[in-house]
């Protein structure tokens, strides 16, 4: 089963994505911001990472650059 991480600051959007992906049979974790997401990425392997583009504290492009530094082969999808 594929592991997916959803990084999204909007709770309604985050919960919706988690529900849809879980219903499709994926193992899904979520993070409310980029910093929390990066901590999860350091501790666990994810097959796909979905990250919002516009977030407070750390935007999606900054998150993407950090992910590529931590896990160069990571599959990242930026959502808006």
CSV table of N, CA and C in Angstrom, one decimal:
chain,number,residue,atom,x,y,z
A,1,UNK,N,0.8,-1.2,0.0
A,1,UNK,CA,0.0,0.0,0.0
A,1,UNK,C,0.9,1.2,0.0
A,2,UNK,N,0.6,2.2,-0.8
A,2,UNK,CA,1.3,3.5,-0.9
A,2,UNK,C,1.1,4.4,0.3
A,3,UNK,N,2.2,5.0,0.7
A,3,UNK,CA,2.2,6.0,1.7
A,3,UNK,C,2.2,7.4,1.1
A,4,UNK,N,1.2,8.2,1.5
A,4,UNK,CA,1.1,9.6,1.0
A,4,UNK,C,1.1,10.6,2.2
A,5,UNK,N,1.8,11.7,2.0
A,5,UNK,CA,1.8,12.8,3.0
A,5,UNK,C,1.1,14.0,2.3
A,6,UNK,N,0.1,14.5,3.1
A,6,UNK,CA,-0.6,15.7,2.6
A,6,UNK,C,-0.1,16.9,3.5
A,7,UNK,N,0.5,17.9,2.9
A,7,UNK,CA,0.9,19.1,3.7
A,7,UNK,C,0.0,20.2,3.2
A,8,UNK,N,-0.9,20.7,4.1
A,8,UNK,CA,-1.9,21.6,3.8
A,8,UNK,C,-2.4,22.4,5.0
A,9,UNK,N,-2.3,23.7,5.0
A,9,UNK,CA,-2.7,24.5,6.1
A,9,UNK,C,-4.2,24.7,6.3
A,10,UNK,N,-5.0,24.5,5.3
A,10,UNK,CA,-6.4,24.6,5.4
A,10,UNK,C,-7.0,23.3,5.9
A,11,UNK,N,-7.5,23.3,7.1
A,11,UNK,CA,-8.0,22.1,7.7
A,11,UNK,C,-9.0,21.4,6.9
A,12,UNK,N,-10.0,22.1,6.4
A,12,UNK,CA,-11.1,21.5,5.6
A,12,UNK,C,-10.5,20.8,4.3
A,13,UNK,N,-9.6,21.5,3.6
A,13,UNK,CA,-8.9,20.9,2.4
A,13,UNK,C,-8.1,19.7,2.8
A,14,UNK,N,-7.3,19.8,3.9
A,14,UNK,CA,-6.5,18.7,4.4
A,14,UNK,C,-7.3,17.5,4.7
A,15,UNK,N,-8.3,17.7,5.5
A,15,UNK,CA,-9.2,16.6,5.9
A,15,UNK,C,-9.9,15.9,4.7
A,16,UNK,N,-10.3,16.8,3.7
A,16,UNK,CA,-10.9,16.3,2.5
A,16,UNK,C,-10.0,15.4,1.7
A,17,UNK,N,-8.8,15.9,1.5
A,17,UNK,CA,-7.8,15.1,0.8
A,17,UNK,C,-7.5,13.8,1.5
A,18,UNK,N,-7.3,13.8,2.8
A,18,UNK,CA,-7.0,12.6,3.6
A,18,UNK,C,-8.1,11.6,3.4
A,19,UNK,N,-9.4,12.1,3.5
A,19,UNK,CA,-10.5,11.2,3.4
A,19,UNK,C,-10.6,10.5,2.0
A,20,UNK,N,-10.5,11.3,1.0
A,20,UNK,CA,-10.5,10.8,-0.4
A,20,UNK,C,-9.4,9.8,-0.6
A,21,UNK,N,-8.2,10.1,-0.3
A,21,UNK,CA,-7.1,9.2,-0.5
A,21,UNK,C,-7.2,7.9,0.3
A,22,UNK,N,-7.6,8.1,1.6
A,22,UNK,CA,-7.8,6.9,2.4
A,22,UNK,C,-8.9,6.0,1.8
A,23,UNK,N,-10.0,6.6,1.4
A,23,UNK,CA,-11.1,5.8,0.8
A,23,UNK,C,-10.6,5.1,-0.5
A,24,UNK,N,-9.6,5.6,-1.1
A,24,UNK,CA,-9.0,4.9,-2.3
A,24,UNK,C,-8.0,3.8,-2.0
A,25,UNK,N,-7.7,3.7,-0.6
A,25,UNK,CA,-6.9,2.6,-0.2
A,25,UNK,C,-5.4,3.0,0.1
A,26,UNK,N,-5.1,4.3,0.2
A,26,UNK,CA,-3.8,4.7,0.5
A,26,UNK,C,-3.6,4.9,2.0
A,27,UNK,N,-2.4,4.7,2.5
A,27,UNK,CA,-2.0,5.1,3.8
A,27,UNK,C,-1.7,6.6,3.8
A,28,UNK,N,-2.4,7.4,4.5
A,28,UNK,CA,-2.3,8.8,4.4
A,28,UNK,C,-2.0,9.4,5.8
A,29,UNK,N,-1.0,10.3,5.8
A,29,UNK,CA,-0.7,11.1,7.0
A,29,UNK,C,-0.8,12.6,6.5
A,30,UNK,N,-1.0,13.5,7.5
A,30,UNK,CA,-1.1,14.9,7.1
A,30,UNK,C,-0.3,15.7,8.1
A,31,UNK,N,0.0,16.9,7.6
A,31,UNK,CA,0.7,17.9,8.3
A,31,UNK,C,0.1,19.3,8.1
A,32,UNK,N,-0.1,20.1,9.1
A,32,UNK,CA,-0.7,21.4,9.0
A,32,UNK,C,0.2,22.5,8.5
A,33,UNK,N,1.5,22.2,8.4
A,33,UNK,CA,2.4,23.2,7.8
A,33,UNK,C,3.6,22.5,7.3
A,34,UNK,N,4.5,23.3,6.6
A,34,UNK,CA,5.7,22.7,6.1
A,34,UNK,C,6.7,22.2,7.1
A,35,UNK,N,6.8,22.9,8.2
A,35,UNK,CA,7.7,22.4,9.2
A,35,UNK,C,7.3,21.0,9.8
A,36,UNK,N,6.1,20.9,10.1
A,36,UNK,CA,5.6,19.6,10.6
A,36,UNK,C,5.8,18.5,9.5
A,37,UNK,N,5.5,18.9,8.2
A,37,UNK,CA,5.6,17.9,7.1
A,37,UNK,C,7.1,17.5,7.0
A,38,UNK,N,8.0,18.4,7.1
A,38,UNK,CA,9.4,18.1,6.9
A,38,UNK,C,9.9,17.1,8.0
A,39,UNK,N,9.4,17.3,9.3
A,39,UNK,CA,9.7,16.4,10.4
A,39,UNK,C,9.2,15.0,10.1
A,40,UNK,N,8.0,14.9,9.5
A,40,UNK,CA,7.5,13.6,9.2
A,40,UNK,C,8.3,12.9,8.1
A,41,UNK,N,8.7,13.7,7.1
A,41,UNK,CA,9.5,13.2,6.0
A,41,UNK,C,10.8,12.7,6.4
A,42,UNK,N,11.4,13.3,7.5
A,42,UNK,CA,12.7,12.8,8.0
A,42,UNK,C,12.5,11.5,8.7
A,43,UNK,N,11.3,11.2,9.2
A,43,UNK,CA,11.1,10.0,10.0
A,43,UNK,C,10.5,8.8,9.2
A,44,UNK,N,9.9,9.1,8.1
A,44,UNK,CA,9.2,8.0,7.4
A,44,UNK,C,9.3,8.2,5.9
A,45,UNK,N,9.3,7.1,5.1
A,45,UNK,CA,9.3,7.2,3.7
A,45,UNK,C,7.9,7.3,3.1
A,46,UNK,N,7.7,8.3,2.2
A,46,UNK,CA,6.4,8.5,1.6
A,46,UNK,C,6.6,8.3,0.1
A,47,UNK,N,5.6,7.6,-0.6
A,47,UNK,CA,5.7,7.4,-2.0
A,47,UNK,C,5.3,8.7,-2.8
A,48,UNK,N,4.4,9.5,-2.2
A,48,UNK,CA,4.0,10.7,-2.8
A,48,UNK,C,3.8,11.7,-1.7
A,49,UNK,N,4.2,13.0,-2.0
A,49,UNK,CA,4.0,14.1,-1.0
A,49,UNK,C,3.2,15.1,-1.8
A,50,UNK,N,2.0,15.5,-1.2
A,50,UNK,CA,1.2,16.6,-1.8
A,50,UNK,C,1.4,17.8,-0.8
A,51,UNK,N,1.8,18.9,-1.4
A,51,UNK,CA,2.0,20.1,-0.6
A,51,UNK,C,1.3,21.3,-1.2
A,52,UNK,N,0.7,22.1,-0.4
A,52,UNK,CA,0.0,23.3,-0.8
A,52,UNK,C,1.1,24.3,-1.2
A,53,UNK,N,0.8,25.2,-2.1
A,53,UNK,CA,1.8,26.2,-2.6
A,53,UNK,C,1.9,27.4,-1.6
A,54,UNK,N,0.7,27.9,-1.2
A,54,UNK,CA,0.7,29.1,-0.4
A,54,UNK,C,0.3,28.7,1.0
A,55,UNK,N,1.2,28.8,1.9
A,55,UNK,CA,1.0,28.5,3.3
A,55,UNK,C,1.8,29.5,4.2
A,56,UNK,N,1.3,29.8,5.4
A,56,UNK,CA,2.1,30.6,6.3
A,56,UNK,C,3.3,29.9,6.8
A,57,UNK,N,4.2,30.6,7.4
A,57,UNK,CA,5.4,30.0,8.0
A,57,UNK,C,6.4,29.6,6.9
A,58,UNK,N,6.0,28.6,6.1
A,58,UNK,CA,6.9,28.0,5.0
A,58,UNK,C,6.0,27.7,3.8
A,59,UNK,N,6.3,28.4,2.7
A,59,UNK,CA,5.5,28.2,1.5
A,59,UNK,C,5.9,26.9,0.8
A,60,UNK,N,5.0,26.5,-0.1
A,60,UNK,CA,5.2,25.2,-0.9
A,60,UNK,C,6.5,25.1,-1.6
A,61,UNK,N,7.0,26.2,-2.2
A,61,UNK,CA,8.3,26.2,-2.9
A,61,UNK,C,9.5,25.9,-2.0
A,62,UNK,N,9.4,26.6,-0.8
A,62,UNK,CA,10.4,26.4,0.2
A,62,UNK,C,10.4,24.9,0.7
A,63,UNK,N,9.2,24.4,0.9
A,63,UNK,CA,9.0,23.0,1.4
A,63,UNK,C,9.6,22.1,0.3
A,64,UNK,N,9.3,22.4,-1.0
A,64,UNK,CA,9.8,21.5,-2.1
A,64,UNK,C,11.3,21.5,-2.1
A,65,UNK,N,12.0,22.7,-1.9
A,65,UNK,CA,13.4,22.7,-1.9
A,65,UNK,C,14.0,21.9,-0.8
A,66,UNK,N,13.4,22.0,0.4
A,66,UNK,CA,13.8,21.3,1.6
A,66,UNK,C,13.6,19.8,1.4
A,67,UNK,N,12.5,19.4,0.8
A,67,UNK,CA,12.3,18.0,0.6
A,67,UNK,C,13.3,17.4,-0.4
A,68,UNK,N,13.6,18.1,-1.5
A,68,UNK,CA,14.6,17.7,-2.4
A,68,UNK,C,16.0,17.6,-1.8
A,69,UNK,N,16.3,18.4,-0.8
A,69,UNK,CA,17.5,18.3,-0.1
A,69,UNK,C,17.6,17.0,0.8
A,70,UNK,N,16.4,16.8,1.5
A,70,UNK,CA,16.3,15.7,2.5
A,70,UNK,C,16.2,14.3,1.7
A,71,UNK,N,15.3,14.3,0.8
A,71,UNK,CA,14.9,13.1,0.0
A,71,UNK,C,15.0,13.4,-1.5
A,72,UNK,N,16.1,13.4,-2.1
A,72,UNK,CA,16.3,13.9,-3.5
A,72,UNK,C,15.3,13.2,-4.5
A,73,UNK,N,15.0,12.0,-4.3
A,73,UNK,CA,14.1,11.2,-5.2
A,73,UNK,C,12.6,11.3,-4.9
A,74,UNK,N,12.3,12.1,-4.0
A,74,UNK,CA,10.9,12.2,-3.6
A,74,UNK,C,9.9,12.6,-4.7
A,75,UNK,N,8.8,12.1,-4.7
A,75,UNK,CA,7.7,12.5,-5.7
A,75,UNK,C,6.8,13.5,-5.0
A,76,UNK,N,6.9,14.7,-5.5
A,76,UNK,CA,6.2,15.8,-4.9
A,76,UNK,C,5.2,16.4,-5.9
A,77,UNK,N,4.0,16.6,-5.4
A,77,UNK,CA,3.0,17.3,-6.2
A,77,UNK,C,2.6,18.6,-5.4
A,78,UNK,N,2.7,19.7,-6.1
A,78,UNK,CA,2.3,21.0,-5.5
A,78,UNK,C,0.9,21.3,-5.9
A,79,UNK,N,0.0,21.6,-4.9
A,79,UNK,CA,-1.4,21.9,-5.1
A,79,UNK,C,-1.7,23.3,-4.7
A,80,UNK,N,-2.7,23.9,-5.4
A,80,UNK,CA,-3.1,25.3,-5.0
A,80,UNK,C,-4.6,25.3,-4.8
